[in-house]
CSV table of C-alpha atoms (C1' of nucleotides) in Angstrom, one decimal:
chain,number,residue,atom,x,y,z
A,24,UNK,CA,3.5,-20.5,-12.8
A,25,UNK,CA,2.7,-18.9,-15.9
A,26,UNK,CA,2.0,-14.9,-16.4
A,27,UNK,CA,-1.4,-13.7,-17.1
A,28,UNK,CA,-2.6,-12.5,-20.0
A,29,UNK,CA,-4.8,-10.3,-21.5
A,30,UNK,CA,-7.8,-12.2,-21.3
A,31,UNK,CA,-7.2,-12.0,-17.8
A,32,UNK,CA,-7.2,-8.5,-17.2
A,33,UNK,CA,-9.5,-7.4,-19.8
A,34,UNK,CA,-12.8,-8.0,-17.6
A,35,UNK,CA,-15.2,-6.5,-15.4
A,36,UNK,CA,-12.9,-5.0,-12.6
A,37,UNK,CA,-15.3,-6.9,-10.2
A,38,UNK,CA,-14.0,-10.4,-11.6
A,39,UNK,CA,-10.3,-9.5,-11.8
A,40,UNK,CA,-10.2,-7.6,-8.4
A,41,UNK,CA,-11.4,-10.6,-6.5
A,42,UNK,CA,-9.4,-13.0,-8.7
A,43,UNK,CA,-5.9,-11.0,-8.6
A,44,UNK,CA,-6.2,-12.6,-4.5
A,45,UNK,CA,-3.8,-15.6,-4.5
A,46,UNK,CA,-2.0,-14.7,-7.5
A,47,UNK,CA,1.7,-14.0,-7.1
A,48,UNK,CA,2.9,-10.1,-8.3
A,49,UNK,CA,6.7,-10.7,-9.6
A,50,UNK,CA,9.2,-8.0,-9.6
A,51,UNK,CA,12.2,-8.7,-11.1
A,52,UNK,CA,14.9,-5.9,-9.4
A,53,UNK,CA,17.7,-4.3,-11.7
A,54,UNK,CA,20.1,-6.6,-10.2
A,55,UNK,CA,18.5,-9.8,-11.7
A,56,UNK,CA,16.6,-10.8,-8.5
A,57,UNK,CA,13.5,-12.1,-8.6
A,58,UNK,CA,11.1,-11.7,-5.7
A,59,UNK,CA,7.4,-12.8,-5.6
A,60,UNK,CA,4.8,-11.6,-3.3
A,61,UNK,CA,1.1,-13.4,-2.4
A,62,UNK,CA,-1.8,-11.1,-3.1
A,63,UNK,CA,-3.7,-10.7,-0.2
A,64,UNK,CA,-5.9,-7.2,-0.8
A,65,UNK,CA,-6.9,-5.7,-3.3
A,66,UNK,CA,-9.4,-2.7,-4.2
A,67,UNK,CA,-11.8,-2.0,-7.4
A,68,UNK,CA,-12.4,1.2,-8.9
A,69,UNK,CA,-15.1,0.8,-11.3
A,70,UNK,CA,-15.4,3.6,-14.0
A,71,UNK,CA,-17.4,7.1,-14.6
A,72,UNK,CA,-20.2,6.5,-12.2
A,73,UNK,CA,-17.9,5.4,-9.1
A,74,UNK,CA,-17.5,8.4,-7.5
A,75,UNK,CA,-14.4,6.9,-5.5
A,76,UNK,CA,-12.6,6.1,-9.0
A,77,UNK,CA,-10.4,8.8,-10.1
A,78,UNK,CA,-12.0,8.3,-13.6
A,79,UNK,CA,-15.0,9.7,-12.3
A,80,UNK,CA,-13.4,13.2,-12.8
A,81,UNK,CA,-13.2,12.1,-16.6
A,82,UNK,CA,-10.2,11.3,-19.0
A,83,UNK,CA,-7.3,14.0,-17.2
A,84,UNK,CA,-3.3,13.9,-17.7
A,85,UNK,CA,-3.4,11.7,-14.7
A,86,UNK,CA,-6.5,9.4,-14.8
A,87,UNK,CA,-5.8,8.4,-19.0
A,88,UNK,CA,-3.9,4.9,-17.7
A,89,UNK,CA,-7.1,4.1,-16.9
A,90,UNK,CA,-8.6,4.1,-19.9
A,91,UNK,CA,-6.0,1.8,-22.0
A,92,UNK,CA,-7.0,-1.5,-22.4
A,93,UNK,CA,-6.4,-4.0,-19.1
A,94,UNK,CA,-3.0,-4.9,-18.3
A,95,UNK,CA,-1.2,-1.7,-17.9
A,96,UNK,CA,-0.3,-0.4,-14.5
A,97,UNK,CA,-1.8,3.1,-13.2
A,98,UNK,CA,0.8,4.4,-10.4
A,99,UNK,CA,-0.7,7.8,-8.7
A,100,UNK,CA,0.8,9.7,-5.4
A,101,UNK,CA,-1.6,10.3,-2.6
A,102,UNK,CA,-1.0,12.7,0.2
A,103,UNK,CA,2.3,13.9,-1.2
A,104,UNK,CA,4.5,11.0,-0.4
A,105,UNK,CA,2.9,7.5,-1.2
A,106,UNK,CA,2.5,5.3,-4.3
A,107,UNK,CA,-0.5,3.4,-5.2
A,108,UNK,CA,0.1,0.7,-7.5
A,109,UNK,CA,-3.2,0.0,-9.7
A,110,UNK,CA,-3.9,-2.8,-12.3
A,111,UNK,CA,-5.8,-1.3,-15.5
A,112,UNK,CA,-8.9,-3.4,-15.8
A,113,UNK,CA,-11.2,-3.9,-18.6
A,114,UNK,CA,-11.2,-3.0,-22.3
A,115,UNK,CA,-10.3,0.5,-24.4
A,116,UNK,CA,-12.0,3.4,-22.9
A,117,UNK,CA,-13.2,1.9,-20.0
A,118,UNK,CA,-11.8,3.3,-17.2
A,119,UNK,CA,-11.5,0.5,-14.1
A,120,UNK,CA,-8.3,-0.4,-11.9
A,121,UNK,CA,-7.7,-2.8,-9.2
A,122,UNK,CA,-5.8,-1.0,-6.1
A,123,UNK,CA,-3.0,-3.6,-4.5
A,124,UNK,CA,-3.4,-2.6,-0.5
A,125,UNK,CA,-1.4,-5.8,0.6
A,126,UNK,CA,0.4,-8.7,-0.2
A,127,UNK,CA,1.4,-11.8,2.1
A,128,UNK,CA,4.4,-9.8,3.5
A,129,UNK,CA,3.4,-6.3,3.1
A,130,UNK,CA,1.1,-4.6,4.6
A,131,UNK,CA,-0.4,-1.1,2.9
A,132,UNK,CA,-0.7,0.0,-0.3
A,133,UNK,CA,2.2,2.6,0.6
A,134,UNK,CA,4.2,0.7,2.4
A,135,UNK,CA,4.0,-1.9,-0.3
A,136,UNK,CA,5.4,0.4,-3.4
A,137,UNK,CA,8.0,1.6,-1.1
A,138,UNK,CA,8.8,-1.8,-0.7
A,139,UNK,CA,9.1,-2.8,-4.1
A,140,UNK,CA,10.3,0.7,-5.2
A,141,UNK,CA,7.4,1.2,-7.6
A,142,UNK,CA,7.0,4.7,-8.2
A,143,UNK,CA,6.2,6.9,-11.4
A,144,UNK,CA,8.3,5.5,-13.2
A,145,UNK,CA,6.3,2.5,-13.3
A,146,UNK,CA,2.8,3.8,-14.8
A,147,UNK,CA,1.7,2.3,-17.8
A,148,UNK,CA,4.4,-0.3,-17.6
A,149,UNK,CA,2.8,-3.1,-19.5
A,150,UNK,CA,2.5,-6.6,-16.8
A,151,UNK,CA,2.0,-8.9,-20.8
A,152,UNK,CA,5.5,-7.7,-21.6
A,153,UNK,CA,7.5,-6.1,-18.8
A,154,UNK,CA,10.8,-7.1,-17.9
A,155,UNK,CA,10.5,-6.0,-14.5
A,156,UNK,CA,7.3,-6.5,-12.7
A,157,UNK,CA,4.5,-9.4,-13.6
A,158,UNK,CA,1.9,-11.6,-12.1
A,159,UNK,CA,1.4,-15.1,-12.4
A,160,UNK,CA,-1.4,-17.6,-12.4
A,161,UNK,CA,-0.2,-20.7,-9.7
A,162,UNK,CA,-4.2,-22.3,-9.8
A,163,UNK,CA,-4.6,-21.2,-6.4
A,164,UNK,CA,-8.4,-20.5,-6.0
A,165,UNK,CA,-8.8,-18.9,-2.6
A,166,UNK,CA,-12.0,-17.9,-0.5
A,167,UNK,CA,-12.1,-14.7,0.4
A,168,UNK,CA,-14.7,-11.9,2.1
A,169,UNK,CA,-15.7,-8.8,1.1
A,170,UNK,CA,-15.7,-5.4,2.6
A,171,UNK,CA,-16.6,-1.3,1.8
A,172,UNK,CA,-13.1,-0.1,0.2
A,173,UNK,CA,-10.8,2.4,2.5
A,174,UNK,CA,-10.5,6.4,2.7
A,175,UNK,CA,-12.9,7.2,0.0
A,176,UNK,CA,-16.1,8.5,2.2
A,177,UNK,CA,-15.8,11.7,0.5
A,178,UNK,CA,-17.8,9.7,-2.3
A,179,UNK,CA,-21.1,9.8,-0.5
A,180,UNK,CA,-23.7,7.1,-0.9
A,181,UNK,CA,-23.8,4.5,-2.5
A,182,UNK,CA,-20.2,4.4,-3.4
A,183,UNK,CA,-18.6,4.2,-0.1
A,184,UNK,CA,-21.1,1.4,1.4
A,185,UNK,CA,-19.9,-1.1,-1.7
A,186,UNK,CA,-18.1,-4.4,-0.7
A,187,UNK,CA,-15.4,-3.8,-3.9
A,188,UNK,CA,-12.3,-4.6,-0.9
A,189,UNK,CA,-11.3,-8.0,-0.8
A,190,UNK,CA,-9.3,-9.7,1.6
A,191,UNK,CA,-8.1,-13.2,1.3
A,192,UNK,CA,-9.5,-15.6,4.0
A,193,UNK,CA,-6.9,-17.2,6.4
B,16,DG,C1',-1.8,32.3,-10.2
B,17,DT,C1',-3.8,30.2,-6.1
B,18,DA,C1',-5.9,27.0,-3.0
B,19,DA,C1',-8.0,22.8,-1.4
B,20,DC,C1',-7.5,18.1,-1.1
B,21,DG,C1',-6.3,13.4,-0.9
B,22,DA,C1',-7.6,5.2,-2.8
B,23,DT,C1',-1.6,6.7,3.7
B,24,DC,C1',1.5,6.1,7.3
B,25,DC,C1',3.9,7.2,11.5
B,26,DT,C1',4.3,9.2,16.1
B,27,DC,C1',2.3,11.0,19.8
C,3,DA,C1',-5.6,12.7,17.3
C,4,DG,C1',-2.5,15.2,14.3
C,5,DG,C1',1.3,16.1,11.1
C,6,DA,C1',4.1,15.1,6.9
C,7,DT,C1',4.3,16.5,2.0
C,8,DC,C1',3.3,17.6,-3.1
C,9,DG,C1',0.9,16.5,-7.5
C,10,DT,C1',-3.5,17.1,-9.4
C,11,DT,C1',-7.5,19.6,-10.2
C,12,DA,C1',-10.7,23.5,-10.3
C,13,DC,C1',-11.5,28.0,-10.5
C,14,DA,C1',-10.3,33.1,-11.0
DNA sequence: GTAACGATCCTC
DNA sequence: AGGATCGTTACA
């Protein structure tokens, strides 16, 4: 049970995405409790050219989590009331996030900040150093299938036809 | 300023 | 199938 580090996240969004599945995201509440929650989803948004990423609009007030080096949380608000909670992938100026949808107990990427009461508050909270949410690394080294990631047909092809959702098997 | 639009979820 | 709900972005 020990908490990834940066050599971890500082990869191809395509390796950590997949890899992120199995590993357990830790949030520590402001009470002391410690809750942990399996991966089971996740999402990758892969820089400039992805039409789906928010980076492909370029380096904005909202989008510049993206470009810190990997490790650093990028929280946005879609349709005016939910949370997406996004793991920075990658090095400096490389703009690549991994989207949580799910996790053993919880299903949606809206439902599941609401559940953990992630919110703005939370973007570019640091997951090498934070005292309050972090992932860890148990050895489990699921199988898991690919799919085309969720609401982003607006991107148009060849964006919305790539298999960057992953879903743990079983 | 103004308007259009979501990396969703819930209820019909 | 449709509404909720508001920050971000683009454009005038």
């Amino acid at each position: 049970m020990t908490r990834l580090d940066a050599t971890f996240y500082r990869r191809d969004v395509l390796e950590v995405a997949p890899e992120l599945l199995g590993k357990k995201l830790v949030r520590k509440w402001p009470d002391g409790q410690i809750t942990e929650y399996l991966i089971t989803e996740t999402e990758a948004y892969r820089g400039t050219e992805d039409l789906a990423c928010h980076a492909s609009k370029g380096l904005t007030p909202r989008t510049r989590m993206m470009y810190e080096p990997g490790g650093v949380l990028y929280m946005y608000l879609v349709y005016g009331m939910h949370w997406m909670l996004n793991i920075v992938t990658a090095h400096d100026m490389e703009p690549q996030a991994a989207l949580i949808r799910a996790t053993e107990t919880v299903s949606g990427p809206g439902r599941l900040t609401r559940h953990l009461a992630l919110d703005r508050t939370f973007n570019g909270e640091d997951l090498l150093t934070s005292a309050r949410i972090w992932v860890t690394d148990n050895g489990f080294r699921p199988e898991y299938t690919s799919h085309p990631r969720i609401g982003i047909d607006y991107a148009g092809d060849p964006w919305k036809n790539k298999p960057w959702r992953y879903i743990l098997s079983l």
